[in-house]
Every structure is written in structure tokens, then in C-alpha cells.
Short mmCIF file of C-alpha atoms and ligand atoms in Angstrom, two decimals:
data_model
loop_
_atom_site.label_atom_id
_atom_site.label_comp_id
_atom_site.label_asym_id
_atom_site.label_seq_id
_atom_site.Cartn_x
_atom_site.Cartn_y
_atom_site.Cartn_z
CA UNK A 575 -3.93 0.42 -22.41
CA UNK A 576 -0.72 -0.76 -24.06
CA UNK A 577 1.65 -3.43 -25.03
CA UNK A 578 4.76 -2.74 -23.35
CA UNK A 579 8.18 -3.47 -24.71
CA UNK A 580 9.62 -6.46 -23.12
CA UNK A 581 13.33 -6.01 -22.14
CA UNK A 582 15.54 -8.95 -23.56
CA UNK A 583 18.17 -10.91 -22.23
CA UNK A 584 21.05 -8.76 -21.71
CA UNK A 585 19.36 -5.72 -20.93
CA UNK A 586 20.84 -4.63 -17.52
CA UNK A 587 17.34 -4.14 -16.07
CA UNK A 588 17.10 -7.91 -15.85
CA UNK A 589 20.19 -8.68 -13.85
CA UNK A 590 19.19 -5.62 -10.96
CA UNK A 591 17.59 -6.27 -7.84
CA UNK A 592 14.22 -4.47 -8.10
CA UNK A 593 13.00 -2.24 -5.09
CA UNK A 594 9.74 -2.71 -3.38
CA UNK A 595 6.80 -1.23 -4.20
CA UNK A 596 5.72 1.89 -2.02
CA UNK A 597 1.93 0.21 -0.86
CA UNK A 598 0.73 3.87 -0.62
CA UNK A 599 1.08 4.22 -4.64
CA UNK A 600 -0.91 1.17 -5.28
CA UNK A 601 -4.24 2.80 -5.88
CA UNK A 602 -2.62 5.88 -7.89
CA UNK A 603 -3.61 5.79 -11.66
CA UNK A 604 -0.32 5.31 -12.72
CA UNK A 605 0.09 2.09 -11.12
CA UNK A 606 -3.36 0.68 -12.23
CA UNK A 607 -2.30 1.86 -15.55
CA UNK A 608 1.28 -0.22 -15.23
CA UNK A 609 -0.92 -3.30 -13.76
CA UNK A 610 -3.27 -3.27 -17.14
CA UNK A 611 -0.55 -2.67 -19.39
CA UNK A 612 1.34 -5.74 -17.95
CA UNK A 613 -1.40 -7.74 -18.00
CA UNK A 614 -2.48 -6.73 -21.71
CA UNK A 615 1.21 -7.30 -22.63
CA UNK A 616 1.46 -10.94 -20.88
CA UNK A 617 -1.53 -12.12 -23.03
CA UNK A 618 -0.32 -10.62 -26.10
CA UNK A 619 3.13 -12.32 -25.89
CA UNK A 620 1.09 -15.44 -24.83
CA UNK A 621 3.01 -15.56 -21.41
CA UNK A 622 2.31 -17.32 -18.27
CA UNK A 623 3.63 -14.62 -16.34
CA UNK A 624 5.44 -11.07 -16.54
CA UNK A 625 7.40 -9.60 -13.89
CA UNK A 626 8.37 -5.54 -13.72
CA UNK A 627 11.81 -6.03 -14.92
CA UNK A 628 10.64 -7.52 -18.15
CA UNK A 629 9.03 -4.27 -18.98
CA UNK A 630 11.53 -1.99 -17.87
CA UNK A 631 10.46 -1.33 -14.43
CA UNK A 632 12.33 -2.29 -11.61
CA UNK A 633 10.04 -2.65 -8.84
CA UNK A 634 8.61 -5.68 -7.22
CA UNK A 635 5.41 -6.56 -9.07
CA UNK A 636 4.44 -9.11 -11.21
CA UNK A 637 1.29 -10.78 -12.99
CA UNK A 638 0.40 -14.21 -13.99
CA UNK A 639 -2.17 -16.34 -15.39
CA UNK A 640 -3.74 -17.88 -12.24
CA UNK A 641 -7.09 -19.45 -11.15
CA UNK A 642 -9.50 -17.80 -8.70
CA UNK A 643 -11.25 -19.83 -5.56
CA UNK A 644 -13.98 -21.10 -8.22
CA UNK A 645 -11.11 -22.51 -10.36
CA UNK A 646 -11.83 -19.87 -13.08
CA UNK A 647 -8.86 -18.63 -15.18
CA UNK A 648 -7.94 -14.94 -14.20
CA UNK A 649 -4.91 -12.81 -14.12
CA UNK A 650 -3.30 -12.73 -10.53
CA UNK A 651 -1.18 -9.70 -9.48
CA UNK A 652 1.39 -9.51 -6.77
CA UNK A 653 3.25 -7.17 -5.19
CA UNK A 654 6.05 -6.89 -3.06
CA UNK A 655 5.92 -10.90 -2.99
CA UNK A 656 7.73 -13.19 -0.69
CA UNK A 657 7.91 -16.85 -1.29
CA UNK A 658 8.94 -19.97 0.80
CA UNK A 659 9.13 -23.53 -0.02
CA UNK A 660 6.69 -25.57 1.86
CA UNK A 661 8.42 -28.73 0.55
CA UNK A 662 11.45 -30.17 -0.25
CA UNK A 663 10.38 -31.62 -3.32
CA UNK A 664 11.32 -30.13 -6.65
CA UNK A 665 9.89 -30.84 -10.10
CA UNK A 666 11.77 -30.47 -13.13
CA UNK A 667 9.85 -29.40 -16.34
CA UNK A 668 10.14 -26.90 -19.11
CA UNK A 669 10.17 -23.24 -19.05
CA UNK A 670 10.67 -20.37 -21.29
CA UNK A 671 10.95 -16.59 -20.99
CA UNK A 672 9.50 -13.47 -22.94
CA UNK A 673 12.98 -12.11 -22.37
CA UNK A 674 14.60 -15.01 -23.89
CA UNK A 675 12.50 -15.64 -26.93
CA UNK A 676 12.46 -19.05 -28.76
CA UNK A 677 14.36 -20.88 -26.18
CA UNK A 678 13.11 -23.58 -23.72
CA UNK A 679 14.92 -25.42 -20.72
CA UNK A 680 14.34 -27.87 -18.04
CA UNK A 681 14.36 -26.18 -14.59
CA UNK A 682 13.95 -27.40 -11.26
CA UNK A 683 11.45 -25.90 -9.06
CA UNK A 684 9.69 -26.36 -5.35
CA UNK A 685 6.54 -28.01 -5.61
CA UNK A 686 4.78 -26.21 -3.43
CA UNK A 687 5.20 -22.63 -2.21
CA UNK A 688 3.72 -20.38 0.50
CA UNK A 689 2.94 -17.04 -1.15
CA UNK A 690 2.93 -13.45 0.87
CA UNK A 691 2.08 -10.49 -1.06
CA UNK A 692 -0.42 -7.45 -1.64
CA UNK A 693 -2.93 -7.87 -4.54
CA UNK A 694 -3.46 -4.79 -7.10
CA UNK A 695 -5.87 -3.19 -4.48
CA UNK A 696 -3.38 -3.18 -1.75
CA UNK A 697 -5.23 -6.03 0.07
CA UNK A 698 -2.82 -8.85 1.56
CA UNK A 699 -2.74 -11.99 0.30
CA UNK A 700 -1.35 -15.16 1.57
CA UNK A 701 -1.92 -18.73 0.01
CA UNK A 702 -0.16 -21.90 -1.09
CA UNK A 703 0.64 -22.52 -4.81
CA UNK A 704 1.45 -25.91 -6.18
CA UNK A 705 2.61 -27.38 -9.36
CA UNK A 706 2.43 -25.51 -12.63
CA UNK A 707 1.33 -22.03 -10.54
CA UNK A 708 4.40 -22.53 -8.35
CA UNK A 709 6.52 -22.85 -10.85
CA UNK A 710 5.23 -19.71 -12.46
CA UNK A 711 5.48 -17.48 -9.26
CA UNK A 712 9.01 -18.91 -8.44
CA UNK A 713 10.22 -17.69 -12.28
CA UNK A 714 8.85 -14.33 -12.16
CA UNK A 715 10.20 -13.84 -8.56
CA UNK A 716 13.38 -14.74 -9.42
CA UNK A 717 12.90 -11.95 -12.54
CA UNK A 718 12.41 -9.46 -9.12
CA UNK A 719 15.89 -10.78 -7.80
CA UNK A 720 17.51 -10.00 -11.26
CA UNK A 721 17.72 -14.17 -11.91
CA UNK A 722 17.16 -15.60 -15.36
CA UNK A 723 16.16 -19.41 -15.67
CA UNK A 724 18.98 -20.39 -17.24
CA UNK A 725 20.61 -19.66 -13.76
CA UNK A 726 18.50 -22.16 -12.09
CA UNK A 727 18.87 -24.75 -14.58
CA UNK A 728 21.30 -27.79 -13.28
CA UNK A 729 21.86 -29.53 -16.64
CA UNK A 730 22.11 -27.31 -19.55
CA UNK A 731 21.85 -30.22 -22.01
CA UNK A 732 17.89 -29.96 -22.08
CA UNK A 733 18.05 -26.49 -23.58
CA UNK A 734 16.10 -26.20 -27.07
CA UNK A 735 14.88 -23.91 -29.70
CA UNK A 736 11.11 -23.96 -29.50
CA UNK A 737 11.26 -24.97 -33.22
CA UNK A 738 13.31 -28.38 -32.17
CA UNK A 739 11.02 -28.84 -29.37
CA UNK A 740 7.96 -29.14 -31.43
CA UNK A 741 9.96 -32.07 -33.58
CA UNK A 742 11.98 -33.61 -31.06
CA UNK A 743 10.10 -33.02 -27.79
CA UNK A 744 8.92 -33.50 -25.39
CA UNK A 745 9.54 -37.21 -25.09
CA UNK A 746 7.69 -39.23 -22.06
CA UNK A 747 11.28 -39.47 -20.02
CA UNK A 748 10.94 -35.57 -19.98
CA UNK A 749 7.83 -35.23 -18.35
CA UNK A 750 7.93 -34.29 -14.71
CA UNK A 751 11.26 -35.58 -14.14
CA UNK A 752 11.75 -35.40 -10.60
CA UNK A 753 14.90 -33.78 -9.41
NI1 NI B 1349 10.96 -14.94 -17.59
#
């Protein structure tokens, strides 16, 4: 296993639309190594999620810190994910990005989404994700489309360095702003 180099904002791979993963490759040694390395990289940098383009792989794959059916924490892999809002409600909350280190901003996201994807064994997944999990998946799927969270912000005045965030935020009125 290895910790991979994380692409930083400005690298063209973060602005490309990633190509689909060929499902016949999912069982391959190379693919499984990529999934393991992405998971290890996400954990090493304390990320909530990580998408292929963030490790210079322009393919539609992401990992995130999820929970299994019993509520136990576990890393979820999504291959060729498709998401659809299950509600019009959007919630605005803090996000950061390993490709834009040291900065946080408030981003509106759908509160509930339907996720369709393959897992790391090529099994079909379909489930509803809510709240923080839904936020992480929307952020990571955006990476697959060359979109960064800055692009989703409707009000950039919340942008802050993490050092200042610790000093001055979040205030009560910042929490779970309804959009
Ligand atoms: Ni990100």
C-alpha cells in the first residue's frame, strides 16, 4: 500500500471530466491496488472522501468514510457513481478539500440524494444518503466532473483559513444554515 500524491488546485486533472471505469477491470490487481491506496491516502490526510482526479487518476472512482448497515464506520468505494437529488432542500455547511488545503467555505448541498454505483467488487449499489454523507458524496462526484467546491459557493464571504476558523468560527449562526 502507498500514500499517493494529492493533486492541488491548478493541476489540470482537477478540471477534467473523468472517464468511466471499465467494469471488467474492477477485479484486476491494478484496480484493487488503486482502491487500497486511495483509502490509505484519504485516511493519512484525514479526508472525509477522495476522488480519482485527486490522485491524478481521471476515472470515475471515489472513496469516502461511510457507515455500514449496522452503523459501524467503514470506507465505501463508489465506481461510476450517479447521484440524483431526493429533495429540493439544500443545507449550507462547511467544506474543505485535500486539493485546496488550509481553507474552508460554506457550500449548499442537497440534504438527501439517491446514489447508484458499483462497489469495489463490481456489485451494484443503490441507496439514499443523507446529511453529511450526502454532502461528502456530492463533493466527491463533483471532482469527477471537474468541479471544485468554490464553484458551488453562492456567497464567498465565508471563505476562511482553517487557522482563523479555529479562532473565529463556527459561530452558532453559521451552523446548518438553510439555503
Ligand atoms: Ni475535494
